Amino acid sequence: MVVLLKKNPDKTQLDSLTQWLQGLGVETHVSVGAHQTIVGLVGDTSRVDINVIRALDIVEDVKRIQEPFKNANRKFHPEDTVVEVGGFKIGGGHFAVIAGPCSVESEEQICAVAQAVKASGAMALRGGAFKPRTSPYAFQGLHGDGIRLLLKAKELTGLPIVSEIMDASHIPLFEEVDVIQVGARNMQNFELLKQLGKLRKPVLLKRGLANTLQELLMSAEYVMAGGNSQVILCERGIRTFETYTRNTLDLSAIPVLHSLSHLPVIIDPSHATGSAKLVQPMALAAAAAGADGLIIEVHNDPAHALCDGPQSLTPEAFDGLMKKVEAIQPYADR
Ligand code: PEP
Ligand code: MN
C-alpha cells in the first residue's frame, strides 16, 4: 500500500500517521521526492482502514500495490535511486562503467588491468576472488588472497572494487570491498541475500540464468527488506535455445526494470555474449537503451586468462569501447 501525500505535508500530522501505522505492526518508508512525498507500507496491512487514511488532511490518495515487491517498487519510491560508491554514482542520470578481469590471478595482472581501465575512464575495478565454475577442476579463484590483491590495486589506482561473494560465511573477508556482487548462480540464494540485507554496502545483483525480471526484483527485495537499500540490478543474459552466443542479452530488461523499479540497472555484455567481438556492439546498445552503467571483463592477456578469456577485452579494445560509449552516454561525473 502507498499513501500519496499532498504538497508540503504538515510534519506533525505525518509523524502521527506513521506512528499510528507502526502501532498496527506495519513498517513505514517515507520517500520525499521533488514533486510528491509518499509513505510506503510493508507488512500485513489488513488492519489498515484505507478510508480512515484517505480522510486525513495531508493525504491525497491511497493505493494498494499489487506487485509482491514493495521496497524495490517504483510506486514506493518514484525517484531513481542513486547508489554512491567511493566517489562514483550510478543511477538517476549517473552512468558508471565497472571493468576488470573475470578473476584476480596475480598482483601484476590485477594492478596492470586496474591502471589500464582507470586510464580509459572506468569508475570501479571488478575481479573475482571466489569463482562459481561449472567444473570443480577449473580455477576456483584466489579467495582471501584475491581480495588482498584487489585492495592493493585499489590502493594503487584509487578505484573502488567490486567482487563476487558465494557464501555468507565469507562476509568478513569483504569488509573493505566497496560493492559485493551476487552472481547469476546465487541470485536466489535467499539466506545469502538476507545476510547481505544486514550490511550497509552496495550489492550488485545479477539476474539468474533462467529467472524472470519479477524474480530478480524479489531477490532485490530480500536485500532491501533487511534495510540495505543500495542494490544495483544487472542483466547478464539468459538461457535460450540460441547457442551461437553464450547467453541471450535481454535488453528489454532495461526499460522494464526502470518502469517497475527505482533501482539502477546495468548491463554485462561480456557474460551475455561470451565473445569479445560482440561486447562493444551490445555495450553501445545498452547505453542507447538507457542502462545506468556497464560491467565489462578486461584482461591484459586474454589468450592466457584463467577464466573467461574468450569474452575478455584487451585494454586497447576497452579504451575504444569507452570512447564510443561516451559519445552515446556522456558521464559528467567521471
Ligand atoms: C562474473 O561476473 O564473473 C560472473 C561469474 O558472472 P555471472 O554470475 O553473471 O555468470
Ligand atoms: Mn566471468
GROMACS .gro file of C-alpha atoms and ligand atoms in nm:
model
  345
    1MET     CA    1   0.000   0.000   0.000
    2VAL     CA    2   0.122   0.355  -0.070
    3VAL     CA    3  -0.010   0.677   0.079
    4LEU     CA    4   0.036   0.976  -0.153
    5LEU     CA    5   0.056   1.298   0.043
    6LYS     CA    6  -0.048   1.648  -0.057
    7LYS     CA    7   0.229   1.902  -0.128
    8ASN     CA    8   0.430   2.019   0.177
    9PRO     CA    9   0.260   1.789   0.431
   10ASP     CA   10   0.246   1.905   0.791
   11LYS     CA   11   0.529   1.728   0.976
   12THR     CA   12   0.335   1.667   1.297
   13GLN     CA   13   0.046   1.509   1.108
   14LEU     CA   14   0.287   1.296   0.905
   15ASP     CA   15   0.459   1.176   1.224
   16SER     CA   16   0.131   1.084   1.388
   17LEU     CA   17   0.025   0.895   1.071
   18THR     CA   18   0.347   0.689   1.063
   19GLN     CA   19   0.332   0.624   1.439
   20TRP     CA   20  -0.027   0.507   1.414
   21LEU     CA   21   0.062   0.272   1.124
   22GLN     CA   22   0.364   0.137   1.309
   23GLY     CA   23   0.138   0.075   1.607
   24LEU     CA   24  -0.067  -0.153   1.380
   25GLY     CA   25   0.252  -0.352   1.312
   26VAL     CA   26   0.312  -0.205   0.966
   27GLU     CA   27   0.657  -0.085   0.853
   28THR     CA   28   0.658   0.266   0.700
   29HIS     CA   29   0.901   0.412   0.446
   30VAL     CA   30   0.872   0.783   0.381
   31SER     CA   31   1.009   0.890   0.044
   32VAL     CA   32   1.040   1.266  -0.004
   33GLY     CA   33   1.052   1.348  -0.375
   34ALA     CA   34   1.078   1.677  -0.560
   35HIS     CA   35   0.710   1.660  -0.655
   36GLN     CA   36   0.548   1.432  -0.401
   37THR     CA   37   0.601   1.273  -0.062
   38ILE     CA   38   0.497   0.911  -0.036
   39VAL     CA   39   0.458   0.676   0.259
   40GLY     CA   40   0.510   0.314   0.159
   41LEU     CA   41   0.366   0.046   0.385
   42VAL     CA   42   0.521  -0.300   0.415
   43GLY     CA   43   0.379  -0.593   0.610
   44ASP     CA   44   0.030  -0.706   0.698
   45THR     CA   45  -0.193  -0.411   0.605
   46SER     CA   46  -0.521  -0.600   0.659
   47ARG     CA   47  -0.594  -0.395   0.976
   48VAL     CA   48  -0.535  -0.064   0.799
   49ASP     CA   49  -0.859   0.106   0.703
   50ILE     CA   50  -0.793   0.284   0.372
   51ASN     CA   51  -1.087   0.518   0.422
   52VAL     CA   52  -0.956   0.645   0.755
   53ILE     CA   53  -0.622   0.734   0.592
   54ARG     CA   54  -0.790   0.888   0.289
   55ALA     CA   55  -0.989   1.121   0.514
   56LEU     CA   56  -0.673   1.275   0.666
   57ASP     CA   57  -0.592   1.637   0.577
   58ILE     CA   58  -0.242   1.565   0.447
   59VAL     CA   59  -0.344   1.271   0.228
   60GLU     CA   60  -0.417   1.298  -0.143
   61ASP     CA   61  -0.472   0.931  -0.224
   62VAL     CA   62  -0.409   0.576  -0.107
   63LYS     CA   63  -0.331   0.287  -0.341
   64ARG     CA   64  -0.283  -0.084  -0.289
   65ILE     CA   65   0.028  -0.228  -0.457
   66GLN     CA   66  -0.041  -0.546  -0.649
   67GLU     CA   67   0.322  -0.644  -0.711
   68PRO     CA   68   0.489  -0.865  -0.448
   69PHE     CA   69   0.798  -0.642  -0.441
   70LYS     CA   70   0.748  -0.336  -0.224
   71ASN     CA   71   1.078  -0.169  -0.131
   72ALA     CA   72   1.208  -0.219  -0.485
   73ASN     CA   73   0.886  -0.088  -0.639
   74ARG     CA   74   0.885   0.247  -0.817
   75LYS     CA   75   0.540   0.314  -0.671
   76PHE     CA   76   0.707   0.317  -0.327
   77HIS     CA   77   0.993   0.540  -0.433
   78PRO     CA   78   0.912   0.731  -0.754
   79GLU     CA   79   1.255   0.895  -0.785
   80ASP     CA   80   1.551   0.696  -0.921
   81THR     CA   81   1.780   0.555  -0.655
   82VAL     CA   82   2.138   0.675  -0.691
   83VAL     CA   83   2.393   0.432  -0.549
   84GLU     CA   84   2.714   0.603  -0.443
   85VAL     CA   85   3.037   0.409  -0.415
   86GLY     CA   86   3.373   0.555  -0.326
   87GLY     CA   87   3.314   0.876  -0.520
   88PHE     CA   88   3.120   0.740  -0.816
   89LYS     CA   89   2.746   0.746  -0.862
   90ILE     CA   90   2.522   0.510  -1.050
   91GLY     CA   91   2.156   0.564  -1.139
   92GLY     CA   92   1.937   0.870  -1.172
   93GLY     CA   93   2.128   1.000  -1.474
   94HIS     CA   94   2.472   0.893  -1.350
   95PHE     CA   95   2.628   0.640  -1.588
   96ALA     CA   96   2.911   0.424  -1.450
   97VAL     CA   97   3.141   0.164  -1.604
   98ILE     CA   98   3.288  -0.115  -1.392
   99ALA     CA   99   3.572  -0.307  -1.560
  100GLY     CA  100   3.837  -0.565  -1.483
  101PRO     CA  101   3.925  -0.929  -1.523
  102CYS     CA  102   3.688  -1.217  -1.463
  103SER     CA  103   3.917  -1.337  -1.186
  104VAL     CA  104   4.209  -1.198  -0.992
  105GLU     CA  105   4.512  -1.405  -1.098
  106SER     CA  106   4.821  -1.225  -0.966
  107GLU     CA  107   4.934  -0.887  -0.833
  108GLU     CA  108   5.090  -0.795  -1.168
  109GLN     CA  109   4.773  -0.886  -1.359
  110ILE     CA  110   4.520  -0.706  -1.139
  111CYS     CA  111   4.737  -0.395  -1.098
  112ALA     CA  112   4.810  -0.371  -1.473
  113VAL     CA  113   4.441  -0.408  -1.562
  114ALA     CA  114   4.335  -0.164  -1.289
  115GLN     CA  115   4.571   0.105  -1.420
  116ALA     CA  116   4.462   0.047  -1.779
  117VAL     CA  117   4.087   0.059  -1.715
  118LYS     CA  118   4.126   0.364  -1.494
  119ALA     CA  119   4.315   0.545  -1.769
  120SER     CA  120   4.025   0.466  -2.006
  121GLY     CA  121   3.770   0.609  -1.762
  122ALA     CA  122   3.634   0.309  -1.569
  123MET     CA  123   3.493   0.413  -1.231
  124ALA     CA  124   3.540   0.084  -1.049
  125LEU     CA  125   3.750  -0.229  -1.074
  126ARG     CA  126   3.593  -0.574  -1.090
  127GLY     CA  127   3.770  -0.900  -1.018
  128GLY     CA  128   3.651  -1.235  -0.886
  129ALA     CA  129   3.827  -1.390  -0.588
  130PHE     CA  130   3.564  -1.661  -0.545
  131LYS     CA  131   3.468  -1.808  -0.882
  132PRO     CA  132   3.150  -2.010  -0.942
  133ARG     CA  133   3.284  -2.258  -1.200
  134THR     CA  134   3.081  -2.528  -1.373
  135SER     CA  135   3.368  -2.773  -1.321
  136PRO     CA  136   3.518  -2.837  -0.978
  137TYR     CA  137   3.852  -2.892  -1.156
  138ALA     CA  138   3.857  -2.540  -1.306
  139PHE     CA  139   4.035  -2.245  -1.137
  140GLN     CA  140   3.826  -2.153  -0.834
  141GLY     CA  141   3.983  -1.814  -0.758
  142LEU     CA  142   4.247  -1.698  -0.509
  143HIS     CA  143   3.990  -1.647  -0.229
  144GLY     CA  144   4.123  -1.427   0.056
  145ASP     CA  145   4.449  -1.364  -0.132
  146GLY     CA  146   4.245  -1.243  -0.431
  147ILE     CA  147   4.064  -0.988  -0.211
  148ARG     CA  148   4.400  -0.870  -0.073
  149LEU     CA  149   4.533  -0.821  -0.428
  150LEU     CA  150   4.219  -0.625  -0.522
  151LEU     CA  151   4.282  -0.399  -0.223
  152LYS     CA  152   4.639  -0.342  -0.345
  153ALA     CA  153   4.504  -0.244  -0.688
  154LYS     CA  154   4.257  -0.011  -0.514
  155GLU     CA  155   4.540   0.149  -0.318
  156LEU     CA  156   4.740   0.193  -0.637
  157THR     CA  157   4.463   0.341  -0.850
  158GLY     CA  158   4.202   0.473  -0.608
  159LEU     CA  159   3.935   0.271  -0.790
  160PRO     CA  160   3.660   0.122  -0.572
  161ILE     CA  161   3.641  -0.258  -0.604
  162VAL     CA  162   3.361  -0.497  -0.693
  163SER     CA  163   3.388  -0.869  -0.616
  164GLU     CA  164   3.156  -1.169  -0.604
  165ILE     CA  165   3.054  -1.343  -0.282
  166MET     CA  166   2.942  -1.705  -0.287
  167ASP     CA  167   2.880  -1.780   0.079
  168ALA     CA  168   2.757  -1.571   0.370
  169SER     CA  169   3.039  -1.708   0.589
  170HIS     CA  170   3.283  -1.507   0.371
  171ILE     CA  171   3.123  -1.169   0.456
  172PRO     CA  172   3.408  -1.069   0.695
  173LEU     CA  173   3.655  -1.104   0.406
  174PHE     CA  174   3.453  -0.848   0.210
  175GLU     CA  175   3.470  -0.576   0.474
  176GLU     CA  176   3.681  -0.346   0.257
  177VAL     CA  177   3.521  -0.445  -0.074
  178ASP     CA  178   3.314  -0.149  -0.197
  179VAL     CA  179   3.043  -0.338  -0.386
  180ILE     CA  180   2.950  -0.701  -0.320
  181GLN     CA  181   2.843  -0.887  -0.631
  182VAL     CA  182   2.587  -1.168  -0.616
  183GLY     CA  183   2.638  -1.381  -0.923
  184ALA     CA  184   2.373  -1.526  -1.151
  185ARG     CA  185   2.402  -1.867  -0.986
  186ASN     CA  186   2.332  -1.722  -0.641
  187MET     CA  187   2.051  -1.485  -0.732
  188GLN     CA  188   1.808  -1.699  -0.536
  189ASN     CA  189   2.039  -1.794  -0.250
  190PHE     CA  190   1.793  -1.640  -0.009
  191GLU     CA  191   1.997  -1.695   0.308
  192LEU     CA  192   2.291  -1.513   0.146
  193LEU     CA  193   2.061  -1.230   0.035
  194LYS     CA  194   1.922  -1.195   0.389
  195GLN     CA  195   2.273  -1.165   0.532
  196LEU     CA  196   2.363  -0.901   0.271
  197GLY     CA  197   2.048  -0.714   0.371
  198LYS     CA  198   2.204  -0.658   0.713
  199LEU     CA  199   2.502  -0.475   0.561
  200ARG     CA  200   2.509  -0.107   0.464
  201LYS     CA  201   2.709  -0.163   0.149
  202PRO     CA  202   2.601  -0.171  -0.218
  203VAL     CA  203   2.504  -0.508  -0.363
  204LEU     CA  204   2.533  -0.574  -0.737
  205LEU     CA  205   2.266  -0.836  -0.802
  206LYS     CA  206   2.292  -1.032  -1.126
  207ARG     CA  207   1.989  -1.188  -1.292
  208GLY     CA  208   1.988  -1.568  -1.278
  209LEU     CA  209   2.036  -1.771  -1.594
  210ALA     CA  210   1.670  -1.869  -1.606
  211ASN     CA  211   1.499  -1.613  -1.387
  212THR     CA  212   1.222  -1.370  -1.469
  213LEU     CA  213   1.252  -0.999  -1.403
  214GLN     CA  214   0.996  -1.032  -1.126
  215GLU     CA  215   1.213  -1.297  -0.960
  216LEU     CA  216   1.513  -1.062  -0.990
  217LEU     CA  217   1.314  -0.788  -0.819
  218MET     CA  218   1.202  -1.031  -0.547
  219SER     CA  219   1.569  -1.111  -0.480
  220ALA     CA  220   1.643  -0.738  -0.457
  221GLU     CA  221   1.350  -0.721  -0.214
  222TYR     CA  222   1.524  -0.979   0.012
  223VAL     CA  223   1.826  -0.747   0.044
  224MET     CA  224   1.613  -0.435   0.087
  225ALA     CA  225   1.379  -0.595   0.341
  226GLY     CA  226   1.682  -0.619   0.571
  227GLY     CA  227   1.731  -0.244   0.544
  228ASN     CA  228   2.002  -0.233   0.277
  229SER     CA  229   1.856  -0.015   0.005
  230GLN     CA  230   2.169   0.008  -0.211
  231VAL     CA  231   2.100  -0.253  -0.477
  232ILE     CA  232   2.221  -0.237  -0.837
  233LEU     CA  233   2.037  -0.470  -1.077
  234CYS     CA  234   2.237  -0.639  -1.353
  235GLU     CA  235   2.113  -0.807  -1.670
  236ARG     CA  236   2.382  -1.052  -1.788
  237GLY     CA  237   2.198  -1.262  -2.044
  238ILE     CA  238   1.959  -1.552  -2.000
  239ARG     CA  239   1.946  -1.909  -2.128
  240THR     CA  240   1.760  -1.953  -2.455
  241PHE     CA  241   1.773  -2.207  -2.740
  242GLU     CA  242   2.038  -1.996  -2.915
  243THR     CA  243   2.387  -2.146  -2.899
  244TYR     CA  244   2.591  -1.901  -3.106
  245THR     CA  245   2.612  -1.665  -2.808
  246ARG     CA  246   2.687  -1.782  -2.453
  247ASN     CA  247   2.357  -1.635  -2.335
  248THR     CA  248   2.091  -1.411  -2.488
  249LEU     CA  249   2.110  -1.048  -2.378
  250ASP     CA  250   1.764  -0.930  -2.278
  251LEU     CA  251   1.798  -0.558  -2.344
  252SER     CA  252   1.428  -0.503  -2.285
  253ALA     CA  253   1.510  -0.570  -1.919
  254ILE     CA  254   1.635  -0.209  -1.902
  255PRO     CA  255   1.308  -0.025  -1.974
  256VAL     CA  256   1.100  -0.292  -1.799
  257LEU     CA  257   1.306  -0.274  -1.478
  258HIS     CA  258   1.314   0.104  -1.494
  259SER     CA  259   0.937   0.116  -1.514
  260LEU     CA  260   0.885  -0.134  -1.230
  261SER     CA  261   1.165  -0.021  -1.001
  262HIS     CA  262   1.369   0.282  -0.895
  263LEU     CA  263   1.692   0.080  -0.869
  264PRO     CA  264   1.980   0.137  -1.113
  265VAL     CA  265   2.013  -0.117  -1.395
  266ILE     CA  266   2.346  -0.212  -1.551
  267ILE     CA  267   2.433  -0.447  -1.837
  268ASP     CA  268   2.706  -0.711  -1.854
  269PRO     CA  269   2.772  -0.762  -2.226
  270SER     CA  270   3.068  -0.994  -2.151
  271HIS     CA  271   2.876  -1.282  -1.991
  272ALA     CA  272   2.575  -1.210  -2.209
  273THR     CA  273   2.762  -1.280  -2.532
  274GLY     CA  274   3.068  -1.485  -2.432
  275SER     CA  275   3.260  -1.333  -2.721
  276ALA     CA  276   3.495  -1.033  -2.713
  277LYS     CA  277   3.388  -0.916  -3.058
  278LEU     CA  278   3.024  -0.891  -2.953
  279VAL     CA  279   3.092  -0.692  -2.636
  280GLN     CA  280   3.120  -0.345  -2.791
  281PRO     CA  281   2.801  -0.354  -3.002
  282MET     CA  282   2.599  -0.480  -2.705
  283ALA     CA  283   2.756  -0.223  -2.471
  284LEU     CA  284   2.657   0.054  -2.712
  285ALA     CA  285   2.307  -0.088  -2.746
  286ALA     CA  286   2.274  -0.096  -2.366
  287ALA     CA  287   2.389   0.265  -2.333
  288ALA     CA  288   2.142   0.369  -2.603
  289ALA     CA  289   1.860   0.175  -2.435
  290GLY     CA  290   1.903   0.372  -2.112
  291ALA     CA  291   2.118   0.148  -1.893
  292ASP     CA  292   2.271   0.317  -1.588
  293GLY     CA  293   2.605   0.152  -1.648
  294LEU     CA  294   2.808  -0.143  -1.771
  295ILE     CA  295   3.024  -0.415  -1.620
  296ILE     CA  296   3.287  -0.538  -1.862
  297GLU     CA  297   3.559  -0.803  -1.846
  298VAL     CA  298   3.906  -0.676  -1.941
  299HIS     CA  299   4.229  -0.879  -1.930
  300ASN     CA  300   4.584  -0.781  -2.016
  301ASP     CA  301   4.640  -1.120  -2.182
  302PRO     CA  302   4.300  -1.269  -2.274
  303ALA     CA  303   4.453  -1.572  -2.451
  304HIS     CA  304   4.605  -1.687  -2.121
  305ALA     CA  305   4.325  -1.581  -1.885
  306LEU     CA  306   4.242  -1.843  -1.621
  307CYS     CA  307   3.871  -1.772  -1.667
  308ASP     CA  308   3.652  -1.623  -1.944
  309GLY     CA  309   3.938  -1.527  -2.179
  310PRO     CA  310   3.726  -1.551  -2.499
  311GLN     CA  311   3.490  -1.278  -2.379
  312SER     CA  312   3.758  -1.054  -2.225
  313LEU     CA  313   3.860  -0.732  -2.398
  314THR     CA  314   4.220  -0.620  -2.421
  315PRO     CA  315   4.285  -0.282  -2.254
  316GLU     CA  316   4.311  -0.130  -2.604
  317ALA     CA  317   3.972  -0.267  -2.712
  318PHE     CA  318   3.823  -0.143  -2.384
  319ASP     CA  319   3.963   0.203  -2.447
  320GLY     CA  320   3.799   0.209  -2.791
  321LEU     CA  321   3.469   0.095  -2.640
  322MET     CA  322   3.478   0.368  -2.375
  323LYS     CA  323   3.524   0.638  -2.637
  324LYS     CA  324   3.222   0.511  -2.832
  325VAL     CA  325   3.008   0.468  -2.521
  326GLU     CA  326   3.084   0.821  -2.412
  327ALA     CA  327   2.952   0.954  -2.741
  328ILE     CA  328   2.614   0.796  -2.659
  329GLN     CA  329   2.612   0.836  -2.284
  330PRO     CA  330   2.831   1.123  -2.161
  331TYR     CA  331   2.906   1.073  -1.795
  332ALA     CA  332   2.963   1.401  -1.626
  333ASP     CA  333   3.087   1.251  -1.302
  334ARG     CA  334   3.391   1.080  -1.439
  335PEP     C1  335   3.127  -1.290  -1.324
  335PEP     O1  336   3.089  -1.173  -1.317
  335PEP     O2  337   3.247  -1.322  -1.340
  335PEP     C2  338   3.027  -1.398  -1.321
  335PEP     C3  339   3.055  -1.519  -1.278
  335PEP     O3  340   2.908  -1.357  -1.371
  335PEP     P1  341   2.765  -1.430  -1.374
  335PEP     O4  342   2.730  -1.456  -1.231
  335PEP     O5  343   2.678  -1.331  -1.442
  335PEP     O6  344   2.782  -1.556  -1.453
  336MN      MN  345   3.349  -1.405  -1.586
   0.00000   0.00000   0.00000
